[in-house]
Amino acid sequence: MKQRLGRQLAAGAVSVSLGAALWHAIGVRPTPLVSLPALVSDAIPASGVSHPVTAVLLNFRSYDTLLEIAVLMTAAVVALALREEQTTRTDTPASARVRYVVLDTLVWRLVPLLVLVAGYLLWIGSKRPGGAFQAGSVLAGAAVLLRLSGFAITPVDHRLVSRIAMTLGMVIFLCVAIGTALAGRELLDYPVAWSGALILVIESALTISIGVVLFSLFDNAPQQPRGLSR
Amino acid sequence: MIGLTFDALLGAALIATATGALFSRDLFRGVVLFVVFGLLMALAWVRLQAPDLALAEAAIGAGLTGALLLDAIGHLKRRDAADAGHENSPSGGAS
Amino acid sequence: MSADRLYAYVGAALVALSLYAFLVHTHLLRRLLAFNVMGGGTFLILVGLAQDGRGPDPVPQALVLTGIVVAISATALAIILLRRWFVFSQATALPEDEAQ
Amino acid sequence: MNGSALLPWMLVVPLSWATGTVLLAHRRHAYTHAFNTVGSLLLVALAATLYWVTREHGPTTHALGGWSAPLGIGLRADGLAVTLVLLTAIVSGACGWYARTSERTERQGKGTSQRYFWPLFWLLITALNGIWLADDLFNLYVGLELLGLSAVGLVALGDGEASLSAALRYLMAALLGSLAYLLGVALVYASYGTLALPELAGLLSREPITQLALALMTVGLCLKTALFPLHGWLPPAHGVALTPVSAMLSALVVKGSFYILFRLWSDVAESVVTPLAAQALGALGAGAVLWGGWQALRESSLKMLVAHSTVAQLGYLFLFFPLAVGTGASAAALATQGMLLHLVAHALAKSAMFLASGTLIASVGRGGVSDLAGVGRHMPMSLFAFGLAGVSLMGLPPSGGFNAKWLLLQSALAGGQWLWLIVLLSGGLLTAGYVFRVFRESFRDPDPGGGRFTTTPRAYDWVALALATLSIALGFASRSPLAFMTNGLAVMVRGQ
């Protein structure tokens, strides 16, 4: 009990001082001399898209996005690795679950709508808010919804087709990167005339992969082996 | 002025739901409050003129993270209801 | 005070609050909640403080979008490890912490 | 050949191999082994070319996406970055070879999760190269996260329960560390409006917000580098992982976050750091040297002993700060050289030591230091590799470790800071203590009933021996690589 109190006091001291320091710092922040938003809006016409956030994500700072997809892939790979060890996976077959008619109808109405929304978000991303990440996560959300309501949707496991779907975004992104490098340009420096099309291709592939990976992180979470206690 | 009042209220609500999510005795309740927190964050992003973030926060921050956490609670509760369901007593495991 | 700065202050409060929670909780799921709230607070500071007095800035917004995806990857990875570990050990806190 | 055109391949190659190994994960091992061998050789060849080109033609940069900073993200290849890229290629190549050998021989009966070793291996290399070459504050954050998560994944692939709890503990530290770093990045961007390191170097000034930002980034990076007393996560993670993973984690991964810290303190935020903070970091480093060494002396498991030795050896890196900040040009230059040489020599020696330990454990069948009795006669080669690595870690001549510690010592003398001399010397004694402890046990006669050893593949010994020899060879030829590494660094010569 004493140790717990000590821990609370120490944690309290650390976080209160951090909070106070942040509070103070926010109040006395100097005004920046560099203005990136101005640079962004100057460069937008050459970026291939008109929505600034998309331009930053997939053109100006596309390398960040490439590494970010690698982070997502890391999580997916670990999930696959730890899933595979389980020989006694206790997936409840969809038919065995109790289904509620209302839920069913709701899901059947909702899921196609979500897929439509995802497609719209992907398409609109070049001009307005939206893009691969939002679209991919909406797709994943639709799949999670289906799985939660007991529908037998195909698991994202170690079959080749799943692994292709997971890595599709990375493969396309890398192909574009290698293409630009082989053409003697800087890495991921799209030719201006092609940049709109290339970004759309990359984003479409990313949408699929992000959707599949995010769903796989949900679907591949380890289960308790039934009736097996150690 | 009305805008700023709304922002202040939203900020207070963010802090309140975060407190609930972090310190409620029942972990399930905590996760539900975290989802609410995520939705309020999405509103905050709208107020900060960041609609991309509002969309992403609602879908990922609140939706998928919430689903992952809720599923995990179900998993962790299966054997160990006392620990997962209530405020963990740190000495409980090491009797 | 501008709305942007107000949200930066809210972010600071969230960071302090969740740091405390991260340090005192031993239940790993609670620590993950704290991590996610801390992430939210950091993102609010990143966007709010950068935009304060300067209008919308797409760069920090794009950075936060990246941050959100990284955060869910980390959260999912942690949950997978935790669930797998729970299968073996029936514990939800780290052994070192439980001994306290 | 153009150095700038070569740069992005240091990222594209490992990332392509990561993707390729995900797709190949369930093919026959012969295919994946051939694929990975080609990848490692290609990486070494590219890194060596980049090293050579940079040596001939000087540092280069690369504007990713064709957008120059601050709008875009830059890569930068100076002597230090290129040396670390080559070091990564060599150490990871050696560890990859070890891993392939172990897959071929010990595969039966092991968990199949190790199929996914290779994607994580390549993702780790991507992250490392990304960090060495980075020139952008936020890009470094993404690199740090990639490094942390792939390292945690690799730890989790070890056997059983202990590897999972070690991975979880590692992950919690990594997450907290990178959020602290990100918070610092947020404050910097809000105050200066840019993330590009070269620009920030000219802009940062000693404002309260900048100091807070630097403090946050420093704490986060120290947590990720396992600086005493934030080192608790390291020994279990490095001690329980698969042997080639332990080697890469200790040799390279913890150096990633330290490298960022070094760049920030010496290149970017030179005008913000204070001698007091530097002394504090040095004191913690000294604590690490003593505490880690002491723990290694008392440790009963061989791999945990080597892991505690990593905690101690990381402490030496932090002696750089008090030796270089505010001490004058010559002391700072010596400290920089000593610290960088120590970083490289430790990477080579520690990876050799982990690989040799893994081989000894594979031969004995158990992991305790006291189980080694009699192994000296059966496994002379592994023990020799262990000993060579030990020589460099102790800082005995001739070795890279000796030269490094000699430089640090001279820096302490030049700056008149006698206290750090004591730390350097007692650290060496503690190291000698735990290395000789392993030798004493190995040459003890086995207990009756013990002393049955399995024969291990020859390749294990060659790999460990090659790395250990390199760490010794660095003692004969450290001048020219050092001059190359420190060339172009804005060492803190502008101090008081």
mmCIF file of C-alpha atoms in Angstrom, chain D residues 27-223:
data_model
loop_
_atom_site.group_PDB
_atom_site.id
_atom_site.type_symbol
_atom_site.label_atom_id
_atom_site.label_comp_id
_atom_site.label_asym_id
_atom_site.label_seq_id
_atom_site.Cartn_x
_atom_site.Cartn_y
_atom_site.Cartn_z
ATOM 1 C CA ARG D 27 7.378 -20.821 -49.752
ATOM 2 C CA ARG D 28 10.111 -23.400 -49.296
ATOM 3 C CA HIS D 29 12.971 -22.228 -47.135
ATOM 4 C CA ALA D 30 15.453 -22.592 -49.964
ATOM 5 C CA TYR D 31 13.726 -19.775 -51.847
ATOM 6 C CA THR D 32 13.479 -17.402 -48.926
ATOM 7 C CA HIS D 33 17.057 -18.136 -47.938
ATOM 8 C CA ALA D 34 18.337 -17.378 -51.405
ATOM 9 C CA PHE D 35 16.211 -14.244 -51.534
ATOM 10 C CA ASN D 36 17.470 -13.014 -48.174
ATOM 11 C CA THR D 37 21.091 -13.804 -48.972
ATOM 12 C CA VAL D 38 20.838 -11.747 -52.141
ATOM 13 C CA GLY D 39 19.243 -8.917 -50.147
ATOM 14 C CA SER D 40 21.981 -8.858 -47.524
ATOM 15 C CA LEU D 41 24.754 -8.975 -50.117
ATOM 16 C CA LEU D 42 23.086 -6.239 -52.147
ATOM 17 C CA LEU D 43 22.734 -4.078 -49.069
ATOM 18 C CA VAL D 44 26.384 -4.510 -48.108
ATOM 19 C CA ALA D 45 27.475 -3.753 -51.680
ATOM 20 C CA LEU D 46 25.309 -0.621 -51.870
ATOM 21 C CA ALA D 47 26.405 0.589 -48.448
ATOM 22 C CA ALA D 48 30.064 0.025 -49.272
ATOM 23 C CA THR D 49 29.645 1.939 -52.540
ATOM 24 C CA LEU D 50 27.886 4.768 -50.749
ATOM 25 C CA TYR D 51 30.678 4.836 -48.174
ATOM 26 C CA TRP D 52 33.310 4.970 -50.870
ATOM 27 C CA VAL D 53 31.516 7.592 -52.957
ATOM 28 C CA THR D 54 30.934 9.819 -49.938
ATOM 29 C CA ARG D 55 34.572 9.474 -48.986
ATOM 30 C CA GLU D 56 35.665 10.519 -52.443
ATOM 31 C CA HIS D 57 33.158 13.242 -53.182
ATOM 32 C CA GLY D 58 31.965 14.473 -49.812
ATOM 33 C CA PRO D 59 28.521 14.565 -48.157
ATOM 34 C CA THR D 60 25.366 14.600 -50.253
ATOM 35 C CA THR D 61 21.688 15.258 -49.747
ATOM 36 C CA HIS D 62 18.577 14.013 -51.490
ATOM 37 C CA ALA D 63 15.305 15.930 -51.736
ATOM 38 C CA LEU D 64 12.596 13.263 -51.533
ATOM 39 C CA GLY D 65 9.713 13.773 -53.918
ATOM 40 C CA GLY D 66 11.719 16.466 -55.637
ATOM 41 C CA TRP D 67 10.595 18.951 -52.966
ATOM 42 C CA SER D 68 13.381 20.585 -51.084
ATOM 43 C CA ALA D 69 13.040 21.206 -47.369
ATOM 44 C CA PRO D 70 11.200 22.724 -45.551
ATOM 45 C CA LEU D 71 8.273 21.762 -47.799
ATOM 46 C CA GLY D 72 9.650 18.322 -48.565
ATOM 47 C CA ILE D 73 11.752 15.876 -46.582
ATOM 48 C CA GLY D 74 15.482 15.651 -47.095
ATOM 49 C CA LEU D 75 17.923 12.808 -46.692
ATOM 50 C CA ARG D 76 21.453 13.582 -45.705
ATOM 51 C CA ALA D 77 24.543 11.400 -46.120
ATOM 52 C CA ASP D 78 27.562 12.704 -44.278
ATOM 53 C CA GLY D 79 30.489 10.637 -43.030
ATOM 54 C CA LEU D 80 28.783 9.599 -39.815
ATOM 55 C CA ALA D 81 25.485 8.608 -41.427
ATOM 56 C CA VAL D 82 27.204 6.635 -44.161
ATOM 57 C CA THR D 83 29.427 4.825 -41.672
ATOM 58 C CA LEU D 84 26.385 3.784 -39.677
ATOM 59 C CA VAL D 85 24.609 2.619 -42.830
ATOM 60 C CA LEU D 86 27.609 0.424 -43.615
ATOM 61 C CA LEU D 87 27.767 -0.796 -40.011
ATOM 62 C CA THR D 88 24.083 -1.709 -40.198
ATOM 63 C CA ALA D 89 24.586 -3.593 -43.439
ATOM 64 C CA ILE D 90 27.519 -5.559 -42.001
ATOM 65 C CA VAL D 91 26.034 -6.404 -38.615
ATOM 66 C CA SER D 92 22.609 -7.236 -40.023
ATOM 67 C CA GLY D 93 24.215 -9.287 -42.771
ATOM 68 C CA ALA D 94 26.127 -11.292 -40.186
ATOM 69 C CA CYS D 95 23.073 -11.724 -37.967
ATOM 70 C CA GLY D 96 20.989 -12.705 -40.987
ATOM 71 C CA TRP D 97 23.528 -15.365 -41.884
ATOM 72 C CA TYR D 98 23.415 -16.683 -38.337
ATOM 73 C CA ALA D 99 19.612 -16.727 -38.436
ATOM 74 C CA ARG D 100 19.529 -18.631 -41.727
ATOM 75 C CA THR D 101 21.957 -21.213 -40.380
ATOM 76 C CA SER D 102 19.868 -21.649 -37.285
ATOM 77 C CA GLU D 103 16.681 -21.998 -39.348
ATOM 78 C CA ARG D 104 18.286 -24.691 -41.447
ATOM 79 C CA THR D 105 19.515 -26.720 -38.517
ATOM 80 C CA GLU D 106 17.146 -26.115 -35.652
ATOM 81 C CA ARG D 107 13.938 -25.617 -37.479
ATOM 82 C CA GLN D 108 12.313 -28.888 -36.482
ATOM 83 C CA GLY D 109 9.916 -28.572 -33.627
ATOM 84 C CA LYS D 110 10.134 -24.811 -33.347
ATOM 85 C CA GLY D 111 7.124 -22.562 -33.590
ATOM 86 C CA THR D 112 6.271 -21.670 -37.146
ATOM 87 C CA SER D 113 5.823 -18.040 -36.200
ATOM 88 C CA GLN D 114 9.452 -17.598 -37.121
ATOM 89 C CA ARG D 115 8.403 -17.526 -40.767
ATOM 90 C CA TYR D 116 7.644 -13.917 -40.107
ATOM 91 C CA PHE D 117 11.102 -13.231 -38.747
ATOM 92 C CA TRP D 118 12.327 -12.005 -42.094
ATOM 93 C CA PRO D 119 9.789 -9.245 -42.814
ATOM 94 C CA LEU D 120 10.458 -7.814 -39.367
ATOM 95 C CA PHE D 121 14.195 -8.144 -39.890
ATOM 96 C CA TRP D 122 14.011 -6.069 -43.067
ATOM 97 C CA LEU D 123 11.615 -3.543 -41.556
ATOM 98 C CA LEU D 124 14.105 -3.056 -38.734
ATOM 99 C CA ILE D 125 16.862 -2.342 -41.239
ATOM 100 C CA THR D 126 14.598 0.086 -43.117
ATOM 101 C CA ALA D 127 13.964 1.958 -39.898
ATOM 102 C CA LEU D 128 17.650 2.071 -38.988
ATOM 103 C CA ASN D 129 18.750 3.370 -42.377
ATOM 104 C CA GLY D 130 15.862 5.815 -42.320
ATOM 105 C CA ILE D 131 17.087 7.197 -39.003
ATOM 106 C CA TRP D 132 20.774 7.402 -39.968
ATOM 107 C CA LEU D 133 19.939 9.334 -43.145
ATOM 108 C CA ALA D 134 17.030 11.430 -41.859
ATOM 109 C CA ASP D 135 17.096 15.187 -41.915
ATOM 110 C CA ASP D 136 13.626 15.995 -40.646
ATOM 111 C CA LEU D 137 12.270 16.062 -37.123
ATOM 112 C CA PHE D 138 8.928 14.387 -37.823
ATOM 113 C CA ASN D 139 10.364 11.877 -40.234
ATOM 114 C CA LEU D 140 12.609 10.798 -37.376
ATOM 115 C CA TYR D 141 9.486 10.206 -35.282
ATOM 116 C CA VAL D 142 8.025 7.836 -37.879
ATOM 117 C CA GLY D 143 11.418 6.137 -38.146
ATOM 118 C CA LEU D 144 11.561 5.753 -34.369
ATOM 119 C CA GLU D 145 8.122 4.173 -34.284
ATOM 120 C CA LEU D 146 9.000 1.782 -37.098
ATOM 121 C CA LEU D 147 12.200 0.874 -35.283
ATOM 122 C CA GLY D 148 10.422 0.357 -31.974
ATOM 123 C CA LEU D 149 7.523 -1.680 -33.293
ATOM 124 C CA SER D 150 9.628 -3.949 -35.507
ATOM 125 C CA ALA D 151 12.058 -4.518 -32.632
ATOM 126 C CA VAL D 152 9.195 -5.354 -30.287
ATOM 127 C CA GLY D 153 7.804 -7.750 -32.880
ATOM 128 C CA LEU D 154 11.150 -9.492 -33.183
ATOM 129 C CA VAL D 155 11.380 -9.866 -29.400
ATOM 130 C CA ALA D 156 7.883 -11.364 -29.340
ATOM 131 C CA LEU D 157 8.966 -14.080 -31.777
ATOM 132 C CA GLY D 158 11.140 -15.634 -29.073
ATOM 133 C CA ASP D 159 10.000 -18.706 -27.238
ATOM 134 C CA GLY D 160 7.113 -18.664 -24.853
ATOM 135 C CA GLU D 161 5.725 -16.525 -22.120
ATOM 136 C CA ALA D 162 8.862 -14.632 -21.129
ATOM 137 C CA SER D 163 9.368 -13.218 -24.599
ATOM 138 C CA LEU D 164 5.811 -11.886 -24.635
ATOM 139 C CA SER D 165 6.077 -10.105 -21.312
ATOM 140 C CA ALA D 166 9.484 -8.737 -22.307
ATOM 141 C CA ALA D 167 8.020 -7.508 -25.606
ATOM 142 C CA LEU D 168 5.102 -5.852 -23.810
ATOM 143 C CA ARG D 169 7.391 -4.135 -21.372
ATOM 144 C CA TYR D 170 9.608 -2.967 -24.218
ATOM 145 C CA LEU D 171 6.566 -1.713 -26.119
ATOM 146 C CA MET D 172 5.263 0.327 -23.173
ATOM 147 C CA ALA D 173 8.652 2.042 -22.814
ATOM 148 C CA ALA D 174 8.916 2.592 -26.568
ATOM 149 C CA LEU D 175 5.437 4.122 -26.800
ATOM 150 C CA LEU D 176 5.994 6.517 -23.916
ATOM 151 C CA GLY D 177 9.390 7.460 -25.296
ATOM 152 C CA SER D 178 8.165 8.269 -28.765
ATOM 153 C CA LEU D 179 5.207 10.280 -27.486
ATOM 154 C CA ALA D 180 7.556 12.407 -25.395
ATOM 155 C CA TYR D 181 9.629 12.925 -28.517
ATOM 156 C CA LEU D 182 6.546 13.798 -30.584
ATOM 157 C CA LEU D 183 5.415 16.327 -27.996
ATOM 158 C CA GLY D 184 8.792 18.002 -28.344
ATOM 159 C CA VAL D 185 8.381 18.013 -32.130
ATOM 160 C CA ALA D 186 4.962 19.652 -31.755
ATOM 161 C CA LEU D 187 6.408 22.457 -29.640
ATOM 162 C CA VAL D 188 9.278 23.010 -32.060
ATOM 163 C CA TYR D 189 7.008 23.179 -35.092
ATOM 164 C CA ALA D 190 4.649 25.595 -33.357
ATOM 165 C CA SER D 191 7.526 27.913 -32.462
ATOM 166 C CA TYR D 192 9.663 27.776 -35.584
ATOM 167 C CA GLY D 193 7.302 26.641 -38.347
ATOM 168 C CA THR D 194 9.614 24.059 -39.847
ATOM 169 C CA LEU D 195 10.758 20.502 -39.231
ATOM 170 C CA ALA D 196 13.909 20.417 -41.347
ATOM 171 C CA LEU D 197 16.985 19.918 -39.177
ATOM 172 C CA PRO D 198 19.383 22.148 -41.145
ATOM 173 C CA GLU D 199 16.966 25.061 -40.978
ATOM 174 C CA LEU D 200 16.172 24.517 -37.322
ATOM 175 C CA ALA D 201 19.880 24.548 -36.536
ATOM 176 C CA GLY D 202 19.968 28.192 -37.532
ATOM 177 C CA LEU D 203 16.668 29.150 -35.903
ATOM 178 C CA LEU D 204 16.552 27.574 -32.445
ATOM 179 C CA SER D 205 17.199 29.896 -29.553
ATOM 180 C CA ARG D 206 17.112 29.499 -25.801
ATOM 181 C CA GLU D 207 13.387 30.170 -25.345
ATOM 182 C CA PRO D 208 11.552 28.382 -22.536
ATOM 183 C CA ILE D 209 9.449 26.466 -25.062
ATOM 184 C CA THR D 210 12.535 25.313 -26.948
ATOM 185 C CA GLN D 211 14.158 24.154 -23.753
ATOM 186 C CA LEU D 212 11.027 22.256 -22.791
ATOM 187 C CA ALA D 213 10.856 20.710 -26.262
ATOM 188 C CA LEU D 214 14.474 19.616 -26.110
ATOM 189 C CA ALA D 215 13.996 18.272 -22.597
ATOM 190 C CA LEU D 216 10.988 16.221 -23.709
ATOM 191 C CA MET D 217 12.798 14.837 -26.739
ATOM 192 C CA THR D 218 15.839 14.066 -24.612
ATOM 193 C CA VAL D 219 13.845 12.196 -21.983
ATOM 194 C CA GLY D 220 11.977 10.236 -24.631
ATOM 195 C CA LEU D 221 15.153 9.294 -26.458
ATOM 196 C CA CYS D 222 16.926 8.360 -23.210
ATOM 197 C CA LEU D 223 14.045 6.057 -22.370
#
